[in-house]
Coordinates of C-alpha atoms in Angstrom, one line a residue:
Chain A
M545 CA -82.0 -179.3 -136.6
P546 CA -78.7 -181.2 -136.3
L547 CA -76.4 -180.4 -133.4
L548 CA -73.4 -180.1 -135.7
E549 CA -73.5 -179.5 -139.4
L550 CA -70.6 -179.1 -141.9
R551 CA -71.3 -177.4 -145.2
D552 CA -68.8 -177.6 -148.0
V553 CA -65.9 -177.5 -145.6
R554 CA -62.5 -177.4 -147.2
R555 CA -59.0 -177.0 -145.7
A556 CA -55.9 -176.6 -147.7
F557 CA -52.3 -176.3 -146.5
R558 CA -49.4 -174.6 -148.3
A559 CA -46.9 -177.2 -149.4
P560 CA -43.1 -176.5 -149.4
D561 CA -43.3 -176.0 -153.2
G562 CA -45.7 -173.1 -152.7
D563 CA -48.8 -174.9 -154.0
D564 CA -51.9 -175.3 -151.9
Q565 CA -52.7 -178.9 -151.0
L566 CA -56.3 -179.7 -150.3
I567 CA -56.5 -182.0 -147.2
V568 CA -60.1 -181.9 -146.3
D569 CA -63.1 -181.5 -148.6
V570 CA -66.3 -182.5 -147.0
P571 CA -69.4 -181.3 -148.8
S572 CA -71.8 -182.4 -146.0
F573 CA -71.7 -183.9 -142.6
D574 CA -74.0 -183.7 -139.6
V575 CA -74.5 -185.1 -136.2
D576 CA -77.6 -185.0 -134.1
A577 CA -77.6 -184.4 -130.3
G578 CA -76.7 -187.6 -128.4
E579 CA -75.8 -189.4 -131.7
Q580 CA -72.7 -191.6 -131.7
V581 CA -70.8 -191.7 -135.0
A582 CA -67.7 -193.7 -135.9
I583 CA -65.6 -192.7 -138.8
A584 CA -63.2 -195.2 -140.3
G585 CA -60.0 -193.8 -141.8
T586 CA -56.5 -194.8 -142.5
S587 CA -53.5 -193.0 -141.0
G588 CA -52.7 -189.8 -142.9
S589 CA -56.2 -189.5 -144.4
G590 CA -56.8 -186.0 -142.9
K591 CA -59.2 -187.2 -140.2
T592 CA -57.4 -185.4 -137.4
T593 CA -57.5 -182.2 -139.5
F594 CA -61.2 -182.9 -139.9
L595 CA -61.7 -183.1 -136.1
N596 CA -59.6 -180.0 -135.5
I597 CA -61.8 -178.1 -137.9
I598 CA -64.9 -179.2 -136.0
A599 CA -63.2 -178.3 -132.7
G600 CA -62.4 -174.8 -134.0
L601 CA -58.6 -175.4 -133.6
L602 CA -58.3 -175.0 -137.3
A603 CA -60.3 -172.6 -139.4
P604 CA -61.7 -174.0 -142.7
T605 CA -60.3 -172.5 -145.9
S606 CA -63.9 -172.3 -147.1
G607 CA -67.3 -173.6 -146.0
E608 CA -69.1 -173.5 -142.7
V609 CA -69.2 -175.3 -139.4
V610 CA -72.7 -174.8 -137.9
W611 CA -73.4 -175.5 -134.3
D612 CA -77.0 -175.6 -133.1
G613 CA -77.9 -173.3 -136.0
E614 CA -75.1 -170.9 -135.5
V615 CA -72.0 -170.6 -137.8
V616 CA -69.1 -171.1 -135.4
S617 CA -66.4 -171.3 -138.0
G618 CA -66.9 -167.6 -138.6
L619 CA -66.4 -166.7 -135.0
G620 CA -63.3 -164.9 -133.8
E621 CA -60.6 -167.0 -132.2
A622 CA -61.5 -166.0 -128.6
K623 CA -65.2 -166.8 -129.1
R624 CA -64.3 -170.2 -130.7
D625 CA -62.1 -170.9 -127.7
A626 CA -65.0 -170.1 -125.3
W627 CA -67.4 -172.2 -127.4
R628 CA -65.0 -175.1 -127.4
A629 CA -64.4 -174.9 -123.7
R630 CA -68.2 -174.9 -123.1
E631 CA -69.5 -177.3 -125.6
L632 CA -66.8 -179.8 -126.6
G633 CA -64.7 -182.6 -125.1
Y634 CA -61.7 -183.9 -126.9
V635 CA -60.0 -187.3 -126.4
F636 CA -56.6 -187.5 -128.0
Q637 CA -54.8 -190.6 -129.2
T638 CA -51.8 -189.8 -127.0
F639 CA -54.1 -188.7 -124.1
N640 CA -52.2 -185.4 -123.8
L641 CA -52.4 -185.3 -120.0
L642 CA -50.3 -182.7 -118.3
G643 CA -47.4 -184.3 -116.6
G644 CA -47.2 -181.7 -113.7
Y645 CA -50.8 -182.2 -112.8
T646 CA -52.5 -184.9 -110.7
A647 CA -55.3 -187.0 -112.2
L648 CA -57.8 -184.9 -110.4
E649 CA -56.2 -181.7 -111.5
N650 CA -56.1 -182.9 -115.1
V651 CA -59.8 -183.5 -115.0
T652 CA -60.5 -180.2 -113.3
L653 CA -58.5 -178.5 -116.0
G654 CA -61.1 -179.8 -118.5
M655 CA -63.7 -177.6 -116.9
M656 CA -61.5 -174.7 -116.0
F657 CA -62.1 -172.7 -119.1
G658 CA -65.7 -173.5 -119.5
P659 CA -68.2 -173.9 -116.7
G660 CA -65.5 -173.5 -114.0
P661 CA -63.8 -175.9 -111.7
D662 CA -66.1 -178.5 -109.9
R663 CA -63.8 -180.8 -107.9
E664 CA -66.8 -182.8 -106.7
F665 CA -67.9 -183.6 -110.3
A666 CA -64.4 -184.3 -111.3
S667 CA -63.9 -186.7 -108.5
S668 CA -67.2 -188.4 -109.3
L669 CA -66.1 -189.0 -112.9
L670 CA -62.8 -190.5 -111.7
E671 CA -64.7 -192.7 -109.3
R672 CA -67.1 -193.8 -112.0
L673 CA -64.0 -194.8 -114.1
G674 CA -62.5 -196.8 -111.2
L675 CA -59.8 -194.3 -110.3
S676 CA -60.9 -193.2 -106.8
D677 CA -57.6 -194.3 -105.4
R678 CA -55.5 -192.6 -108.1
M679 CA -56.8 -189.1 -108.0
G680 CA -53.6 -187.7 -106.4
H681 CA -51.3 -189.5 -108.8
R682 CA -49.6 -187.9 -111.7
P683 CA -49.7 -189.4 -115.2
A684 CA -46.3 -190.9 -114.9
Q685 CA -47.5 -192.8 -111.9
L686 CA -50.5 -194.3 -113.7
S687 CA -50.7 -197.2 -116.1
I688 CA -51.5 -196.5 -119.8
G689 CA -55.1 -197.7 -119.2
Q690 CA -55.5 -195.5 -116.2
Q691 CA -54.1 -192.5 -118.2
Q692 CA -56.7 -193.2 -120.9
R693 CA -59.5 -193.2 -118.3
V694 CA -58.2 -189.9 -116.9
A695 CA -58.3 -188.5 -120.4
L696 CA -61.9 -189.7 -120.8
A697 CA -62.9 -188.1 -117.6
R698 CA -61.3 -184.8 -118.6
A699 CA -63.1 -184.8 -122.0
L700 CA -66.4 -185.1 -120.2
A701 CA -65.6 -182.8 -117.2
N702 CA -67.2 -179.7 -118.8
R703 CA -70.4 -181.7 -119.5
P704 CA -69.9 -181.2 -123.3
R705 CA -72.7 -181.7 -125.9
L706 CA -70.2 -183.2 -128.3
V707 CA -67.1 -185.4 -127.6
L708 CA -64.5 -185.8 -130.3
A709 CA -62.3 -188.9 -130.0
D710 CA -59.3 -189.2 -132.2
E711 CA -58.1 -192.9 -132.2
P712 CA -59.1 -193.2 -128.5
T713 CA -57.8 -196.8 -128.3
G714 CA -54.8 -196.4 -130.5
N715 CA -52.3 -196.5 -127.6
L716 CA -54.1 -199.1 -125.6
D717 CA -53.4 -202.8 -125.1
P718 CA -56.1 -204.8 -127.0
R719 CA -57.4 -206.0 -123.6
Y720 CA -58.3 -202.5 -122.5
A721 CA -59.2 -201.0 -125.9
L722 CA -62.8 -202.1 -125.9
E723 CA -63.2 -201.5 -122.2
A724 CA -62.1 -197.9 -122.7
L725 CA -64.4 -197.5 -125.7
G726 CA -67.3 -198.9 -123.7
L727 CA -66.7 -196.5 -120.9
L728 CA -66.5 -193.5 -123.3
R729 CA -69.7 -194.5 -125.1
D730 CA -71.5 -195.1 -121.8
L731 CA -70.4 -191.8 -120.3
C732 CA -71.5 -190.0 -123.4
R733 CA -74.9 -191.7 -123.2
E734 CA -75.2 -190.8 -119.5
Q735 CA -74.4 -187.2 -120.1
G736 CA -76.4 -187.0 -123.3
A737 CA -73.4 -186.0 -125.3
A738 CA -72.9 -186.8 -129.0
L739 CA -69.8 -188.6 -129.9
I740 CA -67.6 -188.6 -133.1
C741 CA -65.0 -191.3 -132.9
V742 CA -62.4 -191.6 -135.7
S743 CA -60.4 -194.8 -135.8
H744 CA -58.8 -197.3 -138.0
D745 CA -59.2 -200.0 -135.3
P746 CA -61.6 -202.7 -136.7
R747 CA -62.7 -203.6 -133.2
V748 CA -63.8 -200.0 -132.5
L749 CA -65.6 -199.8 -135.8
D750 CA -67.3 -203.1 -135.2
D751 CA -68.5 -201.9 -131.9
F752 CA -70.3 -199.0 -133.6
G753 CA -71.6 -201.3 -136.3
D754 CA -72.2 -198.7 -139.1
A755 CA -69.0 -196.7 -139.3
L756 CA -68.7 -194.0 -142.0
D757 CA -65.8 -194.3 -144.4
F758 CA -63.8 -191.1 -144.3
A759 CA -62.6 -191.8 -147.8
T760 CA -66.2 -191.4 -149.0
L761 CA -66.8 -188.4 -146.7
N762 CA -63.7 -186.6 -147.7
R763 CA -63.6 -185.8 -151.5
A764 CA -60.0 -184.6 -151.2
M765 CA -58.8 -188.2 -150.7
A766 CA -60.2 -189.1 -154.0
Q767 CA -57.9 -186.6 -155.8
E768 CA -54.5 -187.5 -154.5
P769 CA -52.8 -189.1 -151.5
Q770 CA -52.5 -186.7 -148.6
G771 CA -50.8 -186.4 -145.3
S772 CA -52.7 -185.3 -142.3
Chain B
M1222 CA -58.3 -165.3 -113.1
R1223 CA -58.9 -168.5 -111.1
S1224 CA -57.7 -170.6 -114.1
L1225 CA -54.7 -168.4 -114.5
L1226 CA -53.6 -168.8 -110.9
F1227 CA -54.3 -172.6 -111.2
I1228 CA -52.0 -172.9 -114.2
V1229 CA -49.3 -170.7 -112.7
A1230 CA -49.3 -172.5 -109.4
R1231 CA -49.0 -175.9 -111.1
S1232 CA -46.3 -174.6 -113.4
L1233 CA -44.2 -173.2 -110.5
R1234 CA -44.6 -176.6 -108.8
Q1235 CA -43.7 -178.6 -111.8
H1236 CA -40.5 -176.6 -112.4
L1237 CA -39.7 -176.4 -108.8
L1238 CA -35.9 -176.5 -109.0
S1239 CA -35.6 -173.8 -111.6
T1240 CA -38.3 -171.8 -109.8
V1241 CA -36.3 -171.9 -106.5
I1242 CA -33.0 -171.0 -108.2
T1243 CA -34.6 -168.1 -110.1
V1244 CA -36.4 -166.9 -106.9
V1245 CA -33.2 -166.9 -105.0
S1246 CA -31.3 -165.0 -107.7
A1247 CA -34.1 -162.4 -107.9
G1248 CA -34.1 -162.3 -104.1
L1249 CA -30.4 -161.6 -104.0
A1250 CA -30.8 -158.8 -106.6
S1251 CA -33.6 -157.0 -104.9
G1252 CA -32.1 -157.5 -101.5
L1253 CA -28.8 -156.0 -102.7
V1254 CA -30.5 -153.0 -104.2
M1255 CA -32.5 -152.3 -101.1
S1256 CA -29.5 -152.8 -98.9
V1257 CA -27.3 -150.4 -100.9
F1258 CA -29.9 -147.7 -100.7
T1259 CA -30.7 -148.2 -97.1
V1260 CA -27.1 -148.7 -95.8
S1261 CA -25.8 -145.7 -97.7
E1262 CA -28.7 -143.5 -96.6
Q1263 CA -28.5 -144.7 -93.0
S1264 CA -24.7 -144.2 -92.9
R1265 CA -25.1 -140.7 -94.2
T1266 CA -27.8 -139.9 -91.7
A1267 CA -25.9 -141.5 -88.8
F1268 CA -22.6 -139.7 -89.7
T1269 CA -23.9 -136.3 -90.7
G1270 CA -27.3 -135.9 -89.2
G1271 CA -26.5 -137.5 -85.9
D1272 CA -27.3 -134.4 -83.8
I1273 CA -23.8 -134.1 -82.5
G1274 CA -24.0 -132.2 -79.2
Y1275 CA -21.1 -129.7 -79.8
D1276 CA -20.4 -127.3 -82.5
A1277 CA -16.8 -127.4 -83.5
V1278 CA -13.4 -129.2 -83.2
L1279 CA -10.2 -127.2 -82.8
G1280 CA -7.0 -129.0 -83.8
A1281 CA -3.7 -128.8 -85.5
K1282 CA -3.3 -127.2 -88.9
G1283 CA -4.6 -129.6 -91.5
S1284 CA -7.7 -131.2 -92.7
Q1285 CA -11.1 -130.4 -91.1
L1286 CA -12.3 -133.8 -92.1
Q1287 CA -9.4 -135.6 -90.4
L1288 CA -10.1 -133.5 -87.2
V1289 CA -13.8 -134.5 -87.2
L1290 CA -13.1 -138.2 -88.0
N1291 CA -10.5 -138.2 -85.2
T1292 CA -12.5 -136.5 -82.5
V1293 CA -16.1 -137.2 -83.2
F1294 CA -15.8 -140.7 -84.6
H1295 CA -12.5 -141.6 -83.0
L1296 CA -11.1 -142.8 -86.3
E1297 CA -8.0 -141.9 -88.2
T1298 CA -4.9 -140.4 -86.6
S1299 CA -4.6 -137.0 -85.1
P1300 CA -3.3 -134.4 -87.6
G1301 CA -1.0 -133.2 -84.8
N1302 CA -1.2 -131.3 -81.6
I1303 CA -2.0 -127.8 -80.5
P1304 CA -0.4 -126.0 -77.5
W1305 CA -2.2 -126.0 -74.1
S1306 CA -2.2 -122.2 -74.2
L1307 CA -4.5 -122.3 -77.2
Y1308 CA -6.9 -124.6 -75.4
Q1309 CA -6.9 -122.3 -72.4
E1310 CA -7.4 -119.3 -74.6
V1311 CA -10.6 -120.6 -76.2
K1312 CA -11.8 -122.0 -73.0
G1313 CA -11.7 -118.6 -71.5
R1314 CA -13.7 -116.9 -74.3
G1315 CA -17.1 -115.5 -73.4
D1316 CA -18.8 -117.1 -76.4
V1317 CA -17.6 -120.6 -75.5
R1318 CA -19.9 -122.6 -73.3
Y1319 CA -17.4 -125.4 -72.8
A1320 CA -14.1 -126.5 -74.3
I1321 CA -13.0 -130.0 -73.6
P1322 CA -9.5 -131.2 -74.3
Y1323 CA -8.9 -134.4 -76.3
A1324 CA -5.5 -136.0 -76.1
L1325 CA -4.3 -139.2 -77.7
G1326 CA -1.4 -141.6 -77.6
D1327 CA -2.5 -145.0 -76.2
N1328 CA -4.8 -147.9 -76.6
L1329 CA -6.1 -151.0 -74.9
Y1330 CA -6.2 -153.9 -77.3
G1331 CA -7.0 -151.5 -80.1
Y1332 CA -9.6 -149.4 -78.2
R1333 CA -8.6 -145.8 -78.1
I1334 CA -7.6 -144.2 -74.8
V1335 CA -8.5 -140.5 -74.7
G1336 CA -7.1 -138.1 -72.1
T1337 CA -9.6 -135.4 -71.1
T1338 CA -11.2 -133.7 -68.1
R1339 CA -14.1 -134.6 -65.9
E1340 CA -16.1 -132.0 -67.8
I1341 CA -16.7 -134.8 -70.4
F1342 CA -19.0 -136.4 -67.8
E1343 CA -20.4 -133.2 -66.4
V1344 CA -21.2 -130.8 -69.2
F1345 CA -20.4 -132.5 -72.5
E1346 CA -23.3 -133.5 -74.6
F1347 CA -22.5 -136.2 -77.2
Q1348 CA -25.8 -135.5 -78.8
N1349 CA -28.1 -132.5 -78.2
G1350 CA -29.4 -132.8 -74.6
Q1351 CA -27.7 -136.2 -74.1
K1352 CA -24.9 -136.5 -71.5
F1353 CA -23.0 -139.6 -70.6
R1354 CA -24.6 -141.7 -67.9
F1355 CA -22.9 -144.4 -65.9
Q1356 CA -24.0 -148.0 -65.6
G1357 CA -24.8 -149.0 -62.0
D1358 CA -22.9 -147.1 -59.5
G1359 CA -20.1 -146.1 -61.8
Q1360 CA -18.3 -142.8 -61.2
P1361 CA -16.2 -140.3 -63.2
F1362 CA -12.5 -140.7 -62.8
D1363 CA -10.6 -138.6 -60.3
E1364 CA -8.3 -136.3 -62.2
G1365 CA -5.5 -136.8 -59.7
Y1366 CA -5.5 -140.6 -60.0
Q1367 CA -4.8 -143.3 -62.6
E1368 CA -8.5 -144.0 -63.2
A1369 CA -10.5 -144.7 -66.3
V1370 CA -14.1 -144.7 -67.5
L1371 CA -15.0 -147.2 -70.2
G1372 CA -17.4 -147.0 -73.1
S1373 CA -20.0 -149.7 -73.1
V1374 CA -18.6 -151.6 -76.2
V1375 CA -15.1 -151.6 -74.7
A1376 CA -16.4 -153.1 -71.4
E1377 CA -18.5 -155.6 -73.3
K1378 CA -15.8 -156.7 -75.7
L1379 CA -12.9 -156.8 -73.2
G1380 CA -15.0 -158.2 -70.4
L1381 CA -14.0 -155.4 -68.1
K1382 CA -16.1 -153.9 -65.2
R1383 CA -15.8 -151.3 -62.5
G1384 CA -12.9 -152.1 -60.1
D1385 CA -10.9 -153.9 -62.7
T1386 CA -7.5 -152.7 -63.7
F1387 CA -5.5 -152.5 -67.0
R1388 CA -2.2 -151.3 -68.4
P1389 CA -2.4 -149.1 -71.6
Y1390 CA -0.4 -149.9 -74.7
H1391 CA 1.4 -147.3 -76.6
G1392 CA 0.1 -146.0 -79.9
L1393 CA -3.4 -146.0 -81.4
Q1394 CA -3.0 -149.5 -82.8
Y1395 CA -2.5 -152.5 -80.7
M1396 CA 0.6 -154.5 -81.6
P1397 CA 0.4 -158.0 -80.4
G1398 CA 3.4 -158.9 -78.3
S1399 CA 4.2 -155.3 -77.4
A1400 CA 4.8 -154.5 -73.8
P1401 CA 2.2 -152.3 -72.0
H1402 CA 3.0 -149.1 -70.1
Q1403 CA 3.9 -149.5 -66.5
E1404 CA 0.9 -147.5 -65.3
L1405 CA -2.0 -149.4 -63.9
Y1406 CA -5.4 -147.9 -64.4
R1407 CA -8.4 -148.7 -62.3
I1408 CA -11.8 -148.6 -63.8
T1409 CA -14.2 -146.3 -61.9
G1410 CA -17.2 -146.8 -64.2
V1411 CA -18.7 -148.0 -67.4
L1412 CA -20.9 -145.7 -69.4
E1413 CA -24.4 -146.5 -70.6
P1414 CA -24.5 -147.3 -74.4
T1415 CA -24.9 -144.2 -76.5
N1416 CA -25.0 -145.9 -79.9
T1417 CA -22.3 -143.5 -81.0
A1418 CA -18.5 -143.9 -81.6
N1419 CA -18.0 -142.9 -77.9
D1420 CA -19.0 -146.4 -76.9
G1421 CA -15.6 -147.7 -78.1
V1422 CA -13.5 -145.2 -76.1
I1423 CA -11.6 -145.4 -72.8
W1424 CA -11.5 -142.0 -71.0
I1425 CA -8.7 -141.2 -68.6
P1426 CA -7.5 -137.9 -67.0
I1427 CA -5.5 -135.8 -69.4
E1428 CA -2.6 -135.8 -67.0
G1429 CA -2.4 -139.5 -67.4
I1430 CA -1.5 -139.0 -71.1
F1431 CA 1.1 -136.4 -70.2
R1432 CA 2.7 -138.6 -67.6
M1433 CA 2.5 -142.0 -69.3
D1434 CA 5.9 -143.6 -69.3
G1435 CA 7.6 -143.2 -72.6
H1436 CA 5.6 -140.1 -73.5
K1437 CA 7.8 -137.0 -74.2
L1438 CA 6.1 -133.7 -74.1
A1439 CA 6.8 -130.7 -76.3
G1440 CA 9.6 -128.6 -74.8
G1441 CA 10.5 -131.4 -72.4
T1442 CA 13.6 -133.3 -73.1
E1443 CA 12.7 -136.2 -70.8
E1444 CA 9.7 -137.8 -69.4
V1445 CA 7.9 -135.9 -66.6
E1446 CA 9.1 -136.9 -63.2
R1447 CA 6.6 -138.6 -60.9
G1448 CA 4.9 -136.1 -58.7
A1449 CA 6.4 -133.1 -60.4
A1450 CA 4.2 -130.4 -61.8
I1451 CA 4.1 -130.1 -65.6
P1452 CA 4.8 -126.7 -67.0
D1453 CA 1.9 -125.5 -69.2
E1454 CA 4.2 -124.8 -72.1
W1455 CA 5.1 -128.5 -72.2
K1456 CA 1.5 -129.6 -72.5
E1457 CA -0.3 -130.3 -75.8
V1458 CA -3.7 -131.6 -76.8
S1459 CA -4.8 -133.3 -80.0
A1460 CA -8.0 -131.4 -80.2
V1461 CA -10.6 -129.4 -78.3
M1462 CA -14.3 -130.0 -78.5
L1463 CA -16.2 -126.7 -78.5
K1464 CA -19.7 -125.7 -77.7
Y1465 CA -20.6 -122.1 -78.3
S1466 CA -23.1 -119.9 -76.6
S1467 CA -24.5 -119.6 -80.1
P1468 CA -23.5 -121.9 -83.0
I1469 CA -22.9 -119.0 -85.3
R1470 CA -20.0 -117.9 -83.1
G1471 CA -18.1 -120.7 -84.8
K1472 CA -18.0 -118.5 -87.9
F1473 CA -16.2 -115.7 -86.1
M1474 CA -13.7 -118.1 -84.5
Q1475 CA -13.1 -119.8 -87.8
D1476 CA -12.2 -116.5 -89.4
E1477 CA -9.8 -115.8 -86.5
I1478 CA -8.2 -119.2 -86.7
R1479 CA -7.8 -118.9 -90.5
R1480 CA -5.8 -115.7 -90.0
G1481 CA -3.3 -117.6 -87.9
D1482 CA -1.3 -120.6 -89.2
S1483 CA -1.1 -122.9 -86.2
A1484 CA -4.6 -124.4 -86.0
T1485 CA -7.7 -125.5 -87.8
L1486 CA -11.3 -125.2 -86.7
A1487 CA -13.7 -127.8 -88.1
W1488 CA -17.0 -126.0 -88.1
P1489 CA -19.9 -126.8 -88.6
I1490 CA -19.2 -130.4 -88.0
A1491 CA -22.2 -131.7 -90.0
S1492 CA -21.2 -129.6 -93.0
V1493 CA -17.6 -131.0 -92.9
L1494 CA -19.1 -134.5 -93.0
G1495 CA -21.6 -133.6 -95.6
T1496 CA -18.8 -132.5 -97.9
F1497 CA -17.0 -135.8 -97.2
F1498 CA -20.1 -137.8 -98.2
L1499 CA -20.4 -135.7 -101.3
K1500 CA -16.8 -136.6 -102.2
I1501 CA -17.3 -140.3 -101.7
G1502 CA -20.8 -140.3 -103.2
W1503 CA -19.4 -142.0 -106.3
I1504 CA -18.8 -145.2 -104.2
T1505 CA -22.5 -145.4 -103.5
K1506 CA -23.2 -144.7 -107.2
V1507 CA -20.9 -147.5 -108.2
L1508 CA -22.5 -149.9 -105.7
L1509 CA -25.9 -148.9 -107.1
Y1510 CA -24.9 -149.5 -110.6
V1511 CA -23.6 -153.0 -109.6
A1512 CA -26.9 -153.6 -107.8
Y1513 CA -28.9 -152.6 -110.9
L1514 CA -26.7 -154.8 -113.0
V1515 CA -27.4 -157.7 -110.7
V1516 CA -31.2 -156.9 -111.2
V1517 CA -30.7 -157.0 -115.0
V1518 CA -28.8 -160.3 -114.7
A1519 CA -31.6 -161.7 -112.5
G1520 CA -34.1 -160.5 -115.1
F1521 CA -32.2 -162.3 -117.9
G1522 CA -31.9 -165.4 -115.6
L1523 CA -35.6 -165.3 -115.2
L1524 CA -36.1 -165.0 -118.9
A1525 CA -33.7 -167.8 -119.7
S1526 CA -35.2 -170.1 -117.0
I1527 CA -38.7 -169.7 -118.5
Y1528 CA -37.6 -169.6 -122.1
N1529 CA -35.6 -172.8 -121.7
T1530 CA -38.7 -174.7 -120.7
M1531 CA -40.8 -173.4 -123.6
N1532 CA -40.0 -176.2 -125.9
E1533 CA -41.2 -178.8 -123.4
R1534 CA -44.1 -176.6 -122.5
R1535 CA -45.3 -175.9 -126.0
R1536 CA -47.3 -179.1 -126.0
E1537 CA -48.7 -178.1 -122.6
F1538 CA -49.9 -174.8 -124.0
A1539 CA -51.4 -176.5 -127.0
I1540 CA -53.3 -178.9 -124.7
L1541 CA -54.6 -175.9 -122.7
R1542 CA -55.7 -174.3 -125.9
A1543 CA -57.4 -177.5 -127.0
L1544 CA -59.3 -177.5 -123.7
G1545 CA -60.6 -174.0 -124.4
A1546 CA -57.9 -171.7 -123.0
R1547 CA -57.7 -168.5 -124.9
K1548 CA -54.4 -167.3 -126.4
G1549 CA -54.6 -164.3 -124.0
T1550 CA -54.9 -166.7 -121.1
V1551 CA -51.8 -168.6 -122.1
F1552 CA -49.9 -165.3 -122.7
S1553 CA -51.0 -164.0 -119.3
A1554 CA -50.1 -167.2 -117.6
I1555 CA -46.5 -166.9 -118.7
V1556 CA -46.2 -163.2 -117.7
L1557 CA -47.9 -163.9 -114.4
E1558 CA -45.6 -166.8 -113.8
A1559 CA -42.6 -164.7 -114.4
S1560 CA -44.0 -161.9 -112.3
S1561 CA -44.8 -164.4 -109.5
I1562 CA -41.2 -165.6 -109.5
A1563 CA -40.1 -162.0 -109.3
L1564 CA -42.6 -161.4 -106.5
L1565 CA -41.4 -164.4 -104.5
G1566 CA -37.8 -163.2 -105.2
S1567 CA -38.7 -159.9 -103.7
L1568 CA -40.0 -161.5 -100.6
V1569 CA -36.8 -163.5 -100.3
G1570 CA -35.1 -160.1 -101.1
Y1571 CA -36.4 -158.8 -97.8
L1572 CA -34.6 -161.6 -96.0
V1573 CA -31.4 -160.8 -97.9
Y1574 CA -31.9 -157.1 -97.2
G1575 CA -32.4 -157.9 -93.5
G1576 CA -29.3 -160.0 -93.4
I1577 CA -27.1 -157.5 -95.2
L1578 CA -28.5 -154.6 -93.1
F1579 CA -28.0 -156.4 -89.9
G1580 CA -24.4 -157.5 -90.9
S1581 CA -23.5 -154.0 -92.1
A1582 CA -24.9 -152.4 -88.9
M1583 CA -22.8 -154.9 -86.8
I1584 CA -19.7 -154.1 -88.8
I1585 CA -20.2 -150.3 -88.7
R1586 CA -20.9 -150.5 -85.0
E1587 CA -17.8 -152.6 -84.4
Q1588 CA -15.6 -150.3 -86.5
T1589 CA -17.0 -146.9 -85.6
G1590 CA -19.4 -147.3 -82.7
V1591 CA -22.1 -145.7 -84.8
V1592 CA -25.4 -147.5 -84.8
L1593 CA -27.6 -147.6 -87.9
D1594 CA -31.3 -147.3 -87.4
V1595 CA -32.3 -150.7 -88.8
T1596 CA -36.0 -150.0 -88.3
S1597 CA -36.2 -147.1 -90.6
V1598 CA -38.0 -147.7 -93.8
H1599 CA -36.4 -146.4 -97.0
P1600 CA -38.6 -145.9 -100.0
S1601 CA -36.5 -148.4 -101.9
L1602 CA -38.2 -151.1 -99.8
L1603 CA -41.3 -150.4 -101.7
W1604 CA -40.2 -149.6 -105.2
T1605 CA -37.5 -152.2 -105.5
P1606 CA -39.9 -155.1 -105.2
L1607 CA -42.3 -153.3 -107.5
G1608 CA -39.4 -152.8 -110.0
M1609 CA -38.4 -156.4 -109.6
V1610 CA -41.9 -157.5 -110.5
A1611 CA -41.9 -155.2 -113.5
V1612 CA -38.6 -156.7 -114.6
G1613 CA -40.1 -160.2 -114.1
A1614 CA -43.2 -159.3 -116.1
L1615 CA -41.0 -157.9 -118.9
A1616 CA -38.8 -161.0 -118.9
G1617 CA -41.9 -163.1 -119.3
V1618 CA -43.1 -161.3 -122.4
I1619 CA -40.8 -163.0 -124.9
P1620 CA -41.6 -166.6 -123.8
A1621 CA -45.3 -165.5 -123.6
I1622 CA -45.2 -164.3 -127.2
K1623 CA -43.7 -167.7 -128.1
A1624 CA -46.5 -169.5 -126.2
Y1625 CA -49.1 -167.2 -127.7
S1626 CA -48.1 -168.1 -131.2
T1627 CA -48.1 -171.8 -130.6
D1628 CA -49.8 -173.6 -133.5
V1629 CA -52.2 -175.9 -131.6
A1630 CA -53.1 -178.3 -134.3
R1631 CA -49.5 -178.8 -135.5
T1632 CA -48.2 -179.2 -132.0
L1633 CA -50.8 -181.8 -131.0
A1634 CA -50.4 -183.7 -134.3

């Protein structure tokens, strides 16, 4: 049984002219436990919407998201929040670290709503990512590369079974992009977490070797150009 | 709960300046409310329930309140004088335990000089069961000499002690540059503090008032010659402090006095003051309305301070939601943050309250000699902070609704 399964998932948005615009139309997609999947997609292709549906941040207009045999897309919002806090990690393109929190607090926040705070584990993650001397620093006091590593640590802080990475290297200097990707993939392997990484960066896609093409996955893209 | 406190604590730290400003404004508001309640309550108690040791004040025809303020609190001017014969008449009544004369006319740097008899130190009770006591080896004045006894505040403020001398100034108000009377008074003692208006008074023999140079007595065309006896019909007193064998006797005397037209009997004293406080109750109400208004303004300030940060924090809430925070958690975090600011404000409010109460007590003591009980606990000390927290929580609801309805996917896009 796959860890994650999408069945005929569609998501439409109401356009200003009142018509519904279909952004995501994925008939089938699944990920096994511990599997690492790369999805190639251009900007505006709806891949962030796709990830948000998987994460439960957006409800599909129709279809089902099945997690470990259970339909999670039909859960109420509070239950989806709890599921996300427990099972998922999310790496954003812009990192989305909280400016008022230190690096350690940002990572602790990643486990706050799930398993509960574990400063020791949060510290060990930051040490693993080479930030042992930056734990008390706030994001503004860190380099872009360091911020990215804090974001990686936060995504893995709740020991998730699936990590979603949305253009994880998009904001990084080319020198650090592959290094950050390597760290993310290594950490997922170490923790046994599956990884879905969407990107349009050829280096990232090359690293995975057999990236899926989002245009093939998403039937909505075949109908008309969309914005995500 | 732990995650809530974590988020709130970080948010308060992140917006430290606006937090501090809002806390201070909430503190001023709650401190003001508590102060108005406590000071007005304490003043009322101190002035009306102060257990005054005598029953009535007899004085010239006029206002009972003026008589009481003049004699009990040594404020205001005397409404006039009554003849010595009236004083002697009431003193001789069987239902009067003591009658002590009170004569005015002079001051020492603004502190009132009162002419009276030695009975003020021997039988007079300024509060029930409380007689004047002397500091150290102080003694009452000798009625045949130019001697004086000082209240504790007078001695403290003017730096005078037993054995020192002074010359009185004419009138109840000290006029800088005016020449003092010729008479030189020697201080025979300083009284222990009584925490009443009596601490601001200088007591001298009543003959001293009659014989002070420049004083002209009723019926006398000139000042009294030194050493000459003063005819009783020339003598007058401003008031007489009366203690009855039974307090209800005041009712009978009041009826008698009312039938005449030369005097007024202020009885019972607490009732006269109670009526006065009823009349000026609107001042307290106005102050309270102002204080409530300040609380409302502080509430709006709190709302504005949180609401103004909502746009920058919308992304923060979306990130929290993406990390698994429930909508209710975000909503509660905002309300808890607003409540926490109000709670911190209330704690600051206790400092503000302490400052205002202490300052008010000092001023009231300076002006009237009456000491407020700063240790008493008014119920407002409990419900004002609770009310402030409720106002804070209410002020947090609007921004919380805004945070609650944040579209996570759109905000993070």
